């Protein structure tokens, strides 16, 4: 029953696993370079993508399929912050597009619960897109000063003992 849905759900698991790896890679490097705000954004988004994997996996098992824990792609070793944000924005755009198509396909196959799940994911990915888009705009508007501010903020927090976990 609903074999096509299981296939689409597993393709999405692979896509989400790729996003988790890529965003955690970006998190590590933003943290290493002292950009706490962006490090925190990538980490929080990675955790939300992990939540997506959980929702997808639960639905796969409900449909009596099995979860394939394969990433669609390996994380790319990008260390330039603007390139990270542009790549993340593009990943969110393509996830939102795919999930819209998958929702339509599930509707055609009369699987309304999986359709709703994909629609829920579209809303989250659009929100992620928007968050990354704002940061790309900030870098475009303020350039290196925007990143410098984040480094200064970290130094200030460390000096005053108010440093918090990203
Ligand atoms: Fe996601
Ligand atoms: Fe996302």
XYZ file of N, CA and C and ligand atoms in Angstrom:
500
model
N 0.829 -1.207 0.000
C 0.000 0.000 0.000
C 0.870 1.266 0.000
N 0.552 2.184 -0.879
C 1.271 3.454 -0.962
C 2.789 3.301 -1.121
N 3.168 2.409 -2.050
C 4.607 2.203 -2.317
C 5.281 3.474 -2.811
N 4.553 4.205 -3.657
C 5.132 5.443 -4.210
C 5.419 6.448 -3.082
N 4.488 6.521 -2.118
C 4.704 7.446 -0.992
C 5.967 7.069 -0.229
N 6.164 5.764 0.005
C 7.348 5.313 0.742
C 8.610 5.725 -0.018
N 8.576 5.593 -1.341
C 9.739 5.989 -2.144
C 10.004 7.495 -2.019
N 8.946 8.296 -2.097
C 9.108 9.757 -1.982
C 9.589 10.144 -0.583
N 9.058 9.463 0.420
C 9.452 9.758 1.805
C 10.936 9.431 2.002
N 11.393 8.311 1.450
C 12.800 7.952 1.606
C 13.729 8.879 0.823
N 13.268 9.346 -0.339
C 14.064 10.343 -1.082
C 14.216 11.608 -0.239
N 13.146 11.936 0.488
C 13.171 13.136 1.337
C 14.074 12.929 2.549
N 14.074 11.710 3.102
C 14.985 11.418 4.221
C 16.426 11.658 3.760
N 16.767 11.185 2.547
C 18.132 11.357 2.017
C 18.471 12.842 1.877
N 17.493 13.620 1.426
C 17.682 15.055 1.241
C 17.874 15.756 2.591
N 17.080 15.354 3.572
C 17.179 15.959 4.914
C 18.492 15.575 5.600
N 18.933 14.321 5.399
C 20.213 13.903 5.990
C 21.357 14.729 5.405
N 21.284 14.979 4.096
C 22.296 15.819 3.446
C 22.293 17.215 4.080
N 21.099 17.747 4.304
C 20.988 19.091 4.893
C 21.571 19.103 6.313
N 21.270 18.076 7.102
C 21.809 18.023 8.474
C 23.342 18.045 8.429
N 23.927 17.194 7.571
C 25.402 17.142 7.478
C 25.969 18.476 7.022
N 25.349 19.052 5.980
C 25.873 20.295 5.411
C 25.765 21.449 6.419
N 24.627 21.553 7.089
C 24.439 22.672 8.023
C 25.332 22.501 9.254
N 25.540 21.271 9.697
C 26.447 21.080 10.842
C 27.880 21.417 10.434
N 28.252 21.073 9.207
C 29.586 21.451 8.701
C 29.718 22.983 8.724
N 28.685 23.673 8.244
C 28.699 25.145 8.252
C 28.741 25.662 9.697
N 27.972 25.016 10.568
C 27.977 25.418 11.981
C 29.391 25.353 12.557
N 30.087 24.216 12.342
C 31.438 24.049 12.890
C 32.351 25.179 12.423
N 32.255 25.507 11.103
C 33.186 26.502 10.566
C 32.809 27.931 10.957
N 31.526 28.220 11.083
C 31.134 29.555 11.557
C 31.576 29.714 13.017
N 31.398 28.654 13.779
C 31.807 28.686 15.183
C 33.314 28.898 15.273
N 34.060 28.172 14.440
C 35.515 28.263 14.435
C 35.984 29.669 14.049
N 35.233 30.324 13.142
C 35.631 31.657 12.689
C 35.075 32.765 13.591
N 34.296 32.370 14.611
C 33.821 33.358 15.579
C 32.507 34.023 15.237
N 31.762 33.451 14.261
C 30.498 34.063 13.870
C 29.346 33.358 14.586
N 29.101 33.787 15.814
C 28.156 33.062 16.674
C 26.723 33.070 16.157
N 26.294 34.211 15.618
C 24.903 34.305 15.160
C 24.630 33.282 14.054
N 25.546 33.224 13.076
C 25.352 32.289 11.964
C 25.576 30.852 12.411
N 26.539 30.648 13.305
C 26.784 29.298 13.839
C 25.507 28.774 14.494
N 24.841 29.643 15.243
C 23.604 29.267 15.926
C 22.479 28.994 14.939
N 22.388 29.808 13.891
C 21.336 29.624 12.884
C 21.503 28.268 12.180
N 22.738 27.944 11.790
C 22.958 26.660 11.100
C 22.663 25.483 12.032
N 23.054 25.626 13.286
C 22.839 24.527 14.237
C 21.340 24.303 14.484
N 20.616 25.399 14.715
C 19.172 25.281 14.958
C 18.447 24.702 13.742
N 18.870 25.151 12.552
C 18.205 24.650 11.343
C 18.505 23.159 11.164
N 19.750 22.755 11.431
C 20.108 21.324 11.320
C 19.220 20.488 12.247
N 18.980 21.001 13.441
C 18.147 20.262 14.403
C 16.707 20.165 13.886
N 16.222 21.245 13.259
C 14.867 21.197 12.693
C 14.785 20.205 11.531
N 15.863 20.108 10.736
C 15.864 19.129 9.629
C 15.860 17.710 10.212
N 16.504 17.521 11.343
C 16.486 16.213 11.996
C 15.060 15.875 12.440
N 14.341 16.879 12.903
C 12.929 16.688 13.251
C 12.123 16.270 12.018
N 12.485 16.830 10.848
C 11.802 16.422 9.609
C 12.054 14.950 9.318
N 13.304 14.519 9.530
C 13.643 13.104 9.286
C 12.770 12.214 10.169
N 12.582 12.638 11.395
C 11.765 11.846 12.322
C 10.323 11.723 11.808
N 9.740 12.847 11.367
C 8.364 12.822 10.844
C 8.260 11.924 9.614
N 9.249 12.048 8.714
C 9.240 11.236 7.491
C 9.363 9.753 7.832
N 10.273 9.448 8.770
C 10.531 8.053 9.150
C 9.288 7.426 9.789
N 8.630 8.196 10.646
C 7.414 7.683 11.292
C 6.355 7.305 10.243
N 6.246 8.139 9.228
C 5.252 7.878 8.177
C 5.663 6.648 7.350
N 6.952 6.513 7.059
C 7.435 5.334 6.309
C 7.061 4.061 7.067
N 7.322 4.048 8.375
C 7.051 2.847 9.166
C 5.549 2.588 9.265
N 4.771 3.666 9.376
C 3.309 3.497 9.414
C 2.820 2.812 8.141
N 3.461 3.154 7.015
C 3.065 2.577 5.721
C 3.729 1.216 5.491
N 4.363 0.689 6.538
C 4.997 -0.642 6.515
C 6.198 -0.720 5.578
N 6.833 0.436 5.361
C 8.083 0.421 4.596
C 9.241 0.413 5.577
N 10.481 0.591 5.071
C 11.599 0.746 5.992
C 12.373 2.011 5.632
N 12.987 2.604 6.648
C 13.689 3.867 6.464
C 15.093 3.590 5.924
N 15.430 4.270 4.820
C 16.784 4.136 4.274
C 17.601 5.325 4.750
N 18.611 5.053 5.574
C 19.411 6.150 6.126
C 20.617 6.444 5.228
N 20.324 6.898 3.992
C 21.391 7.238 3.043
C 21.316 8.725 2.747
N 22.465 9.391 2.708
C 22.430 10.803 2.321
C 22.375 10.893 0.794
N 21.710 11.936 0.306
C 21.637 12.151 -1.139
C 23.005 12.576 -1.664
N 23.713 13.398 -0.879
C 25.029 13.909 -1.293
C 25.922 14.093 -0.074
N 27.245 14.121 -0.324
C 28.168 14.394 0.786
C 28.211 15.902 1.047
N 28.542 16.251 2.278
C 28.655 17.676 2.619
C 29.819 18.293 1.839
N 29.580 19.492 1.308
C 30.631 20.173 0.532
C 31.504 21.021 1.462
N 32.819 20.990 1.246
C 33.733 21.704 2.156
C 33.813 23.206 1.877
N 32.689 23.900 2.037
C 32.649 25.347 1.779
C 32.930 26.096 3.076
N 33.906 27.021 3.038
C 34.282 27.734 4.268
C 34.020 29.233 4.191
N 33.702 29.713 2.993
C 33.371 31.129 2.838
C 31.900 31.345 3.257
N 31.697 32.311 4.160
C 30.379 32.469 4.776
C 29.284 32.832 3.757
N 29.609 33.718 2.830
C 28.590 34.080 1.841
C 28.212 32.862 0.993
N 29.245 32.088 0.594
C 28.962 30.883 -0.202
C 28.116 29.881 0.579
N 28.387 29.775 1.906
C 27.582 28.873 2.747
C 26.118 29.269 2.682
N 25.867 30.571 2.900
C 24.488 31.052 2.967
C 23.779 30.916 1.627
N 24.530 31.175 0.542
C 23.911 31.051 -0.774
C 23.571 29.602 -1.074
N 24.472 28.685 -0.660
C 24.190 27.272 -0.888
C 22.998 26.813 -0.048
N 22.956 27.255 1.222
C 21.868 26.852 2.124
C 20.528 27.356 1.573
N 20.524 28.596 1.074
C 19.305 29.178 0.522
C 18.824 28.357 -0.683
N 19.781 27.951 -1.508
C 19.443 27.168 -2.700
C 18.932 25.772 -2.309
N 19.528 25.188 -1.256
C 19.063 23.868 -0.796
C 17.614 23.942 -0.321
N 17.293 25.031 0.403
C 15.921 25.189 0.916
C 14.929 25.388 -0.224
N 15.366 26.146 -1.226
C 14.493 26.398 -2.376
C 14.182 25.076 -3.080
N 15.209 24.251 -3.265
C 14.950 23.011 -3.994
C 14.162 22.016 -3.138
N 14.355 22.022 -1.813
C 13.530 21.156 -0.948
C 12.064 21.572 -1.034
N 11.811 22.872 -0.941
C 10.424 23.362 -0.975
C 9.773 22.972 -2.307
N 10.534 23.111 -3.394
C 9.995 22.757 -4.722
C 9.679 21.256 -4.780
N 10.638 20.427 -4.336
C 10.425 18.967 -4.353
C 9.209 18.576 -3.516
N 9.112 19.130 -2.312
C 8.024 18.721 -1.418
C 6.662 19.158 -1.948
N 6.623 20.289 -2.649
C 5.376 20.698 -3.306
C 4.962 19.659 -4.347
N 5.954 19.223 -5.155
C 5.666 18.215 -6.177
C 5.247 16.890 -5.541
N 5.952 16.526 -4.449
C 5.641 15.261 -3.772
C 4.221 15.307 -3.183
N 3.839 16.452 -2.641
C 2.491 16.601 -2.065
C 1.447 16.378 -3.156
N 1.695 16.964 -4.331
C 0.748 16.780 -5.446
C 0.668 15.318 -5.861
N 1.842 14.673 -5.885
C 1.860 13.269 -6.301
C 1.088 12.390 -5.297
N 1.245 12.690 -4.002
C 0.529 11.928 -2.976
C -0.980 12.166 -3.092
N -1.361 13.394 -3.439
C -2.784 13.700 -3.610
C -3.363 12.863 -4.749
N -2.593 12.767 -5.830
C -3.058 11.968 -6.979
C -3.187 10.493 -6.622
N -2.327 10.043 -5.684
C -2.383 8.632 -5.272
C -3.311 8.420 -4.075
N -4.123 9.421 -3.760
C -5.087 9.337 -2.650
C -4.434 8.985 -1.321
N -3.269 9.636 -1.036
C -2.614 9.472 0.269
C -2.567 10.853 0.925
N -3.687 11.229 1.544
C -3.809 12.618 2.008
C -2.944 12.909 3.240
N -2.660 11.894 4.046
C -1.835 12.151 5.239
C -0.395 12.488 4.840
N 0.173 11.704 3.894
C 1.535 12.002 3.423
C 1.553 13.356 2.702
N 0.479 13.629 1.965
C 0.364 14.927 1.281
C 0.466 16.061 2.306
N -0.275 15.922 3.419
C -0.264 16.977 4.447
C 1.116 17.110 5.067
N 1.797 15.977 5.275
C 3.147 16.008 5.841
C 4.076 16.818 4.923
N 4.011 16.548 3.626
C 4.875 17.291 2.698
C 4.526 18.780 2.703
N 3.246 19.097 2.833
C 2.851 20.514 2.864
C 3.395 21.209 4.111
N 3.384 20.463 5.204
C 3.936 21.003 6.456
C 5.442 21.292 6.285
N 6.136 20.366 5.588
C 7.573 20.559 5.368
C 7.832 21.755 4.442
N 6.986 21.931 3.433
C 7.158 23.085 2.528
C 7.158 24.375 3.347
N 6.216 24.486 4.284
C 6.121 25.710 5.094
C 7.408 25.925 5.889
N 7.954 24.844 6.472
C 9.209 24.973 7.236
C 10.376 25.363 6.327
N 10.471 24.715 5.158
C 11.611 25.008 4.269
C 11.515 26.445 3.737
N 10.305 26.935 3.524
C 10.164 28.331 3.078
C 10.634 29.292 4.171
N 10.338 28.922 5.411
C 10.792 29.744 6.539
C 12.332 29.707 6.631
N 12.919 28.515 6.441
C 14.387 28.409 6.452
C 14.995 29.252 5.319
N 14.369 29.155 4.142
C 14.833 29.941 2.995
C 14.886 31.420 3.370
N 13.804 31.866 3.994
C 13.691 33.275 4.337
C 14.787 33.699 5.325
N 15.070 32.825 6.313
C 16.101 33.160 7.304
C 17.470 33.292 6.628
N 17.789 32.354 5.735
C 19.083 32.424 5.032
C 19.123 33.631 4.099
N 17.987 33.921 3.470
C 17.912 35.041 2.543
C 18.192 36.365 3.268
N 17.676 36.496 4.480
C 17.916 37.709 5.269
C 19.415 37.863 5.540
N 20.081 36.748 5.853
C 21.520 36.815 6.145
C 22.328 37.141 4.890
N 21.918 36.592 3.736
C 22.603 36.943 2.483
C 22.456 38.447 2.244
N 21.267 38.972 2.491
C 21.034 40.415 2.299
C 21.880 41.232 3.259
N 21.998 40.760 4.500
C 22.836 41.480 5.474
C 24.282 41.558 5.006
N 24.802 40.444 4.500
C 26.189 40.436 4.028
C 26.330 41.345 2.810
N 25.320 41.317 1.941
C 25.370 42.178 0.754
C 25.359 43.656 1.174
N 24.513 43.983 2.144
C 24.386 45.391 2.577
C 25.588 45.862 3.384
N 26.029 45.011 4.322
C 27.029 45.474 5.288
C 28.418 44.870 5.079
N 28.517 43.863 4.210
C 29.810 43.273 3.871
C 30.547 42.736 5.085
N 31.879 42.921 5.067
C 32.741 42.381 6.123
C 32.389 42.944 7.505
N 31.812 44.152 7.517
C 31.476 44.779 8.813
C 30.453 43.944 9.579
N 29.551 43.317 8.814
C 28.516 42.488 9.422
C 29.144 41.298 10.144
N 30.151 40.669 9.504
C 30.836 39.532 10.126
C 31.721 40.006 11.271
N 32.363 41.166 11.068
C 33.225 41.712 12.117
C 32.424 41.945 13.399
N 31.192 42.441 13.233
C 30.332 42.702 14.397
C 30.094 41.433 15.208
N 29.907 40.322 14.500
C 29.662 39.048 15.204
C 30.890 38.607 15.993
N 32.088 38.839 15.409
C 33.323 38.484 16.123
C 33.491 39.350 17.364
N 33.175 40.646 17.202
C 33.303 41.575 18.330
C 32.328 41.183 19.446
N 31.121 40.803 19.022
C 30.100 40.382 19.983
C 30.594 39.191 20.798
N 31.248 38.240 20.123
C 31.764 37.069 20.850
C 32.832 37.496 21.858
N 33.757 38.357 21.412
C 34.824 38.805 22.317
C 34.228 39.492 23.542
N 33.202 40.316 23.282
C 32.551 41.047 24.375
C 31.933 40.069 25.371
N 31.225 39.064 24.827
C 30.579 38.072 25.688
C 31.608 37.288 26.494
N 32.724 36.945 25.841
C 33.755 36.189 26.549
C 34.370 37.052 27.656
N 34.621 38.320 27.308
C 35.273 39.234 28.270
C 34.391 39.504 29.476
N 33.067 39.553 29.226
C 32.166 39.890 30.340
C 31.554 38.636 30.974
N 31.975 37.468 30.473
C 31.489 36.215 31.056
C 30.046 35.923 30.741
N 29.515 36.500 29.631
C 28.113 36.244 29.271
C 28.011 35.361 28.031
N 29.106 34.663 27.691
C 29.076 33.793 26.510
C 28.021 32.715 26.705
N 27.261 32.470 25.632
C 26.232 31.431 25.709
C 26.485 30.402 24.611
N 25.904 29.245 24.782
C 25.973 28.190 23.764
C 25.277 28.677 22.495
N 25.881 28.416 21.341
C 25.253 28.809 20.080
C 23.949 28.062 19.876
Fe 13.723 19.861 6.070
Fe 15.130 23.386 5.679
